[in-house]
PDB file of C-alpha atoms in Angstrom:
ATOM      1  CA  MET A   1      -2.994  40.796  35.767  1.00  0.00           C
ATOM      2  CA  SER A   2      -3.483  43.660  38.167  1.00  0.00           C
ATOM      3  CA  ARG A   3      -6.496  46.089  37.784  1.00  0.00           C
ATOM      4  CA  GLU A   4      -4.707  48.914  37.029  1.00  0.00           C
ATOM      5  CA  LYS A   5      -3.455  47.331  33.680  1.00  0.00           C
ATOM      6  CA  LEU A   6      -6.911  46.738  32.865  1.00  0.00           C
ATOM      7  CA  GLN A   7      -8.676  49.873  33.163  1.00  0.00           C
ATOM      8  CA  ARG A   8      -7.126  51.027  30.201  1.00  0.00           C
ATOM      9  CA  PRO A   9      -7.795  49.329  26.548  1.00  0.00           C
ATOM     10  CA  LEU A  10      -5.642  46.310  25.701  1.00  0.00           C
ATOM     11  CA  PRO A  11      -5.273  44.660  22.921  1.00  0.00           C
ATOM     12  CA  LEU A  12      -7.161  41.259  22.525  1.00  0.00           C
ATOM     13  CA  PHE A  13      -4.210  39.220  21.588  1.00  0.00           C
ATOM     14  CA  ASN A  14      -0.172  39.729  21.226  1.00  0.00           C
ATOM     15  CA  ARG A  15       0.964  37.183  18.642  1.00  0.00           C
ATOM     16  CA  THR A  16      -0.035  37.992  14.627  1.00  0.00           C
ATOM     17  CA  TYR A  17      -1.802  34.758  13.196  1.00  0.00           C
ATOM     18  CA  ARG A  18       0.014  33.242  10.482  1.00  0.00           C
ATOM     19  CA  PRO A  19      -2.928  31.629   8.003  1.00  0.00           C
ATOM     20  CA  ARG A  20      -1.130  28.416   5.820  1.00  0.00           C
ATOM     21  CA  ARG A  21      -1.319  29.018   2.089  1.00  0.00           C
ATOM     22  CA  ALA A  22      -2.703  25.873   0.893  1.00  0.00           C
ATOM     23  CA  ASN A  23      -6.301  27.414   2.461  1.00  0.00           C
ATOM     24  CA  HIS A  24      -8.648  30.062   1.332  1.00  0.00           C
ATOM     25  CA  TYR A  25      -8.212  33.296   3.572  1.00  0.00           C
ATOM     26  CA  HIS A  26     -11.705  33.365   4.336  1.00  0.00           C
ATOM     27  CA  ASP A  27     -11.462  29.782   5.691  1.00  0.00           C
ATOM     28  CA  GLN A  28      -8.503  30.690   7.900  1.00  0.00           C
ATOM     29  CA  LEU A  29     -10.367  33.869   9.115  1.00  0.00           C
ATOM     30  CA  ASN A  30     -13.010  31.112  10.404  1.00  0.00           C
ATOM     31  CA  VAL A  31     -10.133  29.481  11.782  1.00  0.00           C
ATOM     32  CA  TRP A  32      -8.838  32.134  13.683  1.00  0.00           C
ATOM     33  CA  CYS A  33     -12.186  33.073  15.280  1.00  0.00           C
ATOM     34  CA  ASP A  34     -12.796  29.238  16.183  1.00  0.00           C
ATOM     35  CA  ARG A  35      -9.462  29.751  18.190  1.00  0.00           C
ATOM     36  CA  LEU A  36     -10.599  32.250  20.018  1.00  0.00           C
ATOM     37  CA  GLY A  37     -14.237  32.165  20.413  1.00  0.00           C
ATOM     38  CA  THR A  38     -15.364  34.492  18.794  1.00  0.00           C
ATOM     39  CA  PRO A  39     -18.224  34.607  16.379  1.00  0.00           C
ATOM     40  CA  HIS A  40     -17.008  34.608  12.351  1.00  0.00           C
ATOM     41  CA  ILE A  41     -16.661  37.753  11.097  1.00  0.00           C
ATOM     42  CA  GLU A  42     -19.281  39.039   8.643  1.00  0.00           C
ATOM     43  CA  PHE A  43     -19.294  40.865   5.320  1.00  0.00           C
ATOM     44  CA  GLN A  44     -21.173  43.628   4.462  1.00  0.00           C
ATOM     45  CA  THR A  45     -20.864  44.009   0.554  1.00  0.00           C
ATOM     46  CA  THR A  46     -21.999  46.633  -1.914  1.00  0.00           C
ATOM     47  CA  ALA A  47     -21.750  46.314  -6.100  1.00  0.00           C
ATOM     48  CA  PHE A  48     -21.003  48.440  -8.694  1.00  0.00           C
ATOM     49  CA  VAL A  49     -20.070  48.869 -12.217  1.00  0.00           C
ATOM     50  CA  ASP A  50     -16.571  49.697 -13.318  1.00  0.00           C
ATOM     51  CA  SER A  51     -16.603  52.572 -15.810  1.00  0.00           C
ATOM     52  CA  SER A  52     -13.673  51.080 -17.564  1.00  0.00           C
ATOM     53  CA  THR A  53     -14.673  47.798 -18.409  1.00  0.00           C
ATOM     54  CA  GLY A  54     -18.663  47.645 -17.407  1.00  0.00           C
ATOM     55  CA  ARG A  55     -18.491  45.237 -15.766  1.00  0.00           C
ATOM     56  CA  PRO A  56     -19.435  44.642 -12.075  1.00  0.00           C
ATOM     57  CA  VAL A  57     -17.144  44.529  -9.474  1.00  0.00           C
ATOM     58  CA  TYR A  58     -18.091  43.990  -5.715  1.00  0.00           C
ATOM     59  CA  GLU A  59     -16.479  45.184  -2.647  1.00  0.00           C
ATOM     60  CA  ALA A  60     -16.321  43.550   1.032  1.00  0.00           C
ATOM     61  CA  VAL A  61     -16.062  45.566   4.393  1.00  0.00           C
ATOM     62  CA  PRO A  62     -15.451  43.514   7.549  1.00  0.00           C
ATOM     63  CA  ILE A  63     -17.607  43.573  10.165  1.00  0.00           C
ATOM     64  CA  PHE A  64     -15.003  43.299  12.826  1.00  0.00           C
ATOM     65  CA  PRO A  65     -15.324  43.564  17.241  1.00  0.00           C
ATOM     66  CA  ARG A  66     -14.212  47.315  18.203  1.00  0.00           C
ATOM     67  CA  PHE A  67     -11.071  46.302  20.608  1.00  0.00           C
ATOM     68  CA  ASP A  68     -10.303  49.615  21.408  1.00  0.00           C
ATOM     69  CA  VAL A  69     -13.092  49.720  23.678  1.00  0.00           C
ATOM     70  CA  CYS A  70     -12.374  47.559  26.816  1.00  0.00           C
ATOM     71  CA  ARG A  71     -14.219  47.923  30.002  1.00  0.00           C
ATOM     72  CA  PRO A  72     -14.628  45.763  32.893  1.00  0.00           C
ATOM     73  CA  LEU A  73     -17.594  43.843  34.382  1.00  0.00           C
ATOM     74  CA  ASP A  74     -17.221  43.376  37.874  1.00  0.00           C
ATOM     75  CA  ASP A  75     -21.248  42.489  38.995  1.00  0.00           C
ATOM     76  CA  TYR A  76     -20.458  39.238  36.953  1.00  0.00           C
ATOM     77  CA  THR A  77     -16.415  38.507  38.311  1.00  0.00           C
ATOM     78  CA  ARG A  78     -17.233  34.793  40.551  1.00  0.00           C
ATOM     79  CA  ARG A  79     -14.823  33.062  42.516  1.00  0.00           C
ATOM     80  CA  ARG A  80     -13.988  29.307  42.265  1.00  0.00           C
ATOM     81  CA  ALA A  81     -11.707  26.212  43.062  1.00  0.00           C
ATOM     82  CA  SER A  82     -10.425  26.771  39.349  1.00  0.00           C
ATOM     83  CA  LYS A  83     -10.001  28.936  36.905  1.00  0.00           C
ATOM     84  CA  PRO A  84     -12.261  27.212  34.919  1.00  0.00           C
ATOM     85  CA  ARG A  85     -14.510  27.224  37.524  1.00  0.00           C
ATOM     86  CA  ALA A  86     -14.858  30.797  37.702  1.00  0.00           C
ATOM     87  CA  GLN A  87     -15.150  31.406  34.794  1.00  0.00           C
ATOM     88  CA  GLN A  88     -17.809  28.832  34.217  1.00  0.00           C
ATOM     89  CA  ALA A  89     -19.782  30.875  37.057  1.00  0.00           C
ATOM     90  CA  SER A  90     -19.098  34.602  35.974  1.00  0.00           C
ATOM     91  CA  LYS A  91     -20.015  33.153  31.655  1.00  0.00           C
ATOM     92  CA  TRP A  92     -23.566  31.757  33.881  1.00  0.00           C
ATOM     93  CA  ALA A  93     -24.095  35.287  35.676  1.00  0.00           C
ATOM     94  CA  LEU A  94     -23.556  36.747  32.228  1.00  0.00           C
ATOM     95  CA  ARG A  95     -26.133  34.739  30.263  1.00  0.00           C
ATOM     96  CA  ARG A  96     -28.829  34.907  33.253  1.00  0.00           C
ATOM     97  CA  ALA A  97     -28.467  38.799  33.192  1.00  0.00           C
ATOM     98  CA  GLY A  98     -28.815  38.468  29.558  1.00  0.00           C
ATOM     99  CA  LEU A  99     -26.058  40.178  27.653  1.00  0.00           C
ATOM    100  CA  PHE A 100     -23.130  38.855  25.237  1.00  0.00           C
ATOM    101  CA  ASP A 101     -20.490  36.323  26.520  1.00  0.00           C
ATOM    102  CA  GLY A 102     -18.860  35.541  22.940  1.00  0.00           C
ATOM    103  CA  ILE A 103     -15.604  38.402  23.019  1.00  0.00           C
ATOM    104  CA  ILE A 104     -14.439  39.239  26.272  1.00  0.00           C
ATOM    105  CA  ARG A 105     -10.836  38.461  27.467  1.00  0.00           C
ATOM    106  CA  TRP A 106     -10.853  37.260  31.453  1.00  0.00           C
ATOM    107  CA  ASP A 107      -8.606  38.778  33.918  1.00  0.00           C
ATOM    108  CA  PHE A 108      -7.938  35.904  36.474  1.00  0.00           C
ATOM    109  CA  GLU A 109      -6.525  36.125  40.110  1.00  0.00           C
ATOM    110  CA  ARG A 110      -5.624  34.075  42.515  1.00  0.00           C
ATOM    111  CA  ALA A 111      -7.948  34.409  45.545  1.00  0.00           C
ATOM    112  CA  PHE A 112      -7.711  33.255  49.062  1.00  0.00           C
ATOM    113  CA  ILE A 113      -9.051  30.733  48.164  1.00  0.00           C
ATOM    114  CA  GLY A 114      -9.248  29.267  44.521  1.00  0.00           C
ATOM    115  CA  TRP A 115     -10.125  31.791  41.440  1.00  0.00           C
ATOM    116  CA  THR A 116     -11.523  35.102  40.303  1.00  0.00           C
ATOM    117  CA  ALA A 117     -12.559  35.618  37.120  1.00  0.00           C
ATOM    118  CA  THR A 118     -13.379  39.110  36.001  1.00  0.00           C
ATOM    119  CA  PRO A 119     -14.855  39.476  32.259  1.00  0.00           C
ATOM    120  CA  TYR A 120     -13.788  42.138  30.112  1.00  0.00           C
ATOM    121  CA  VAL A 121     -15.736  43.050  26.923  1.00  0.00           C
ATOM    122  CA  TYR A 122     -15.158  44.623  24.503  1.00  0.00           C
ATOM    123  CA  GLY A 123     -17.184  46.701  22.062  1.00  0.00           C
ATOM    124  CA  ASN A 124     -20.294  45.704  19.465  1.00  0.00           C
ATOM    125  CA  ARG A 125     -19.363  44.287  16.270  1.00  0.00           C
ATOM    126  CA  GLU A 126     -19.016  47.202  12.959  1.00  0.00           C
ATOM    127  CA  PRO A 127     -18.118  47.739   9.718  1.00  0.00           C
ATOM    128  CA  LEU A 128     -13.883  48.119   9.730  1.00  0.00           C
ATOM    129  CA  ARG A 129     -13.541  51.460   7.784  1.00  0.00           C
ATOM    130  CA  ASP A 130     -10.019  51.620   7.425  1.00  0.00           C
ATOM    131  CA  THR A 131     -10.037  50.966   3.748  1.00  0.00           C
ATOM    132  CA  ARG A 132      -6.860  48.455   4.118  1.00  0.00           C
ATOM    133  CA  PHE A 133      -8.410  45.745   4.419  1.00  0.00           C
ATOM    134  CA  THR A 134     -12.045  46.290   2.024  1.00  0.00           C
ATOM    135  CA  GLY A 135     -11.908  43.450   0.054  1.00  0.00           C
ATOM    136  CA  ARG A 136     -12.053  44.162  -4.037  1.00  0.00           C
ATOM    137  CA  GLY A 137     -13.384  40.914  -6.084  1.00  0.00           C
ATOM    138  CA  SER A 138     -15.607  39.983  -9.359  1.00  0.00           C
ATOM    139  CA  SER A 139     -18.064  38.306  -7.474  1.00  0.00           C
ATOM    140  CA  ILE A 140     -18.618  38.147  -3.258  1.00  0.00           C
ATOM    141  CA  LYS A 141     -17.113  35.424  -2.882  1.00  0.00           C
ATOM    142  CA  ASP A 142     -13.719  36.936  -4.015  1.00  0.00           C
ATOM    143  CA  ALA A 143     -14.143  40.217  -2.522  1.00  0.00           C
ATOM    144  CA  LYS A 144     -14.887  38.533   0.854  1.00  0.00           C
ATOM    145  CA  GLU A 145     -11.591  36.055  -0.125  1.00  0.00           C
ATOM    146  CA  ASP A 146      -9.773  39.329  -0.742  1.00  0.00           C
ATOM    147  CA  SER A 147     -11.065  41.227   2.835  1.00  0.00           C
ATOM    148  CA  ALA A 148      -9.727  37.977   4.816  1.00  0.00           C
ATOM    149  CA  ARG A 149      -6.742  38.264   3.060  1.00  0.00           C
ATOM    150  CA  ARG A 150      -5.888  41.497   3.804  1.00  0.00           C
ATOM    151  CA  LEU A 151      -7.057  40.936   7.567  1.00  0.00           C
ATOM    152  CA  LEU A 152      -4.282  37.778   7.571  1.00  0.00           C
ATOM    153  CA  THR A 153      -1.975  39.244   5.879  1.00  0.00           C
ATOM    154  CA  GLU A 154      -1.857  43.164   7.392  1.00  0.00           C
ATOM    155  CA  GLY A 155      -1.610  42.060  10.774  1.00  0.00           C
ATOM    156  CA  LEU A 156      -4.960  42.616  12.396  1.00  0.00           C
ATOM    157  CA  CYS A 157      -5.328  39.182  13.206  1.00  0.00           C
ATOM    158  CA  VAL A 158      -3.302  37.563  16.061  1.00  0.00           C
ATOM    159  CA  ILE A 159      -3.410  35.597  18.960  1.00  0.00           C
ATOM    160  CA  SER A 160      -2.227  35.502  22.769  1.00  0.00           C
TER     161      SER A 160
END
């Protein structure tokens, strides 16, 4: 991948993740995160009373990383004999500098001797303000499950 391509924000992944119907959507969302190597999605929940029924209703807003912000961390590019070793050396440098290395896209380039690994970091996690992904339910668990269903079925969760 050339440097010119990575200077603009990129989608982190490119193939829609298909959840299994047998499992709960929240569990499948965690599986998606595990496959990507990112922290599990958290939810900001609020409660209110439905005026027509007088019963409590819960809303869950997913706290999601900002994938529209992507910047290279050239100072942490490392060269080694193989891709995994170059990536490991770069991760070690990120940790040593106190930088979070959880939501990163890696650019690997063949060097004269070995490979270079350049980390590209995405934006901070923040509440996803798109109301299509706000879950609702009669309990906090139901609201989170509804939000996870929306994330997985609306095509937001994709893999490479």
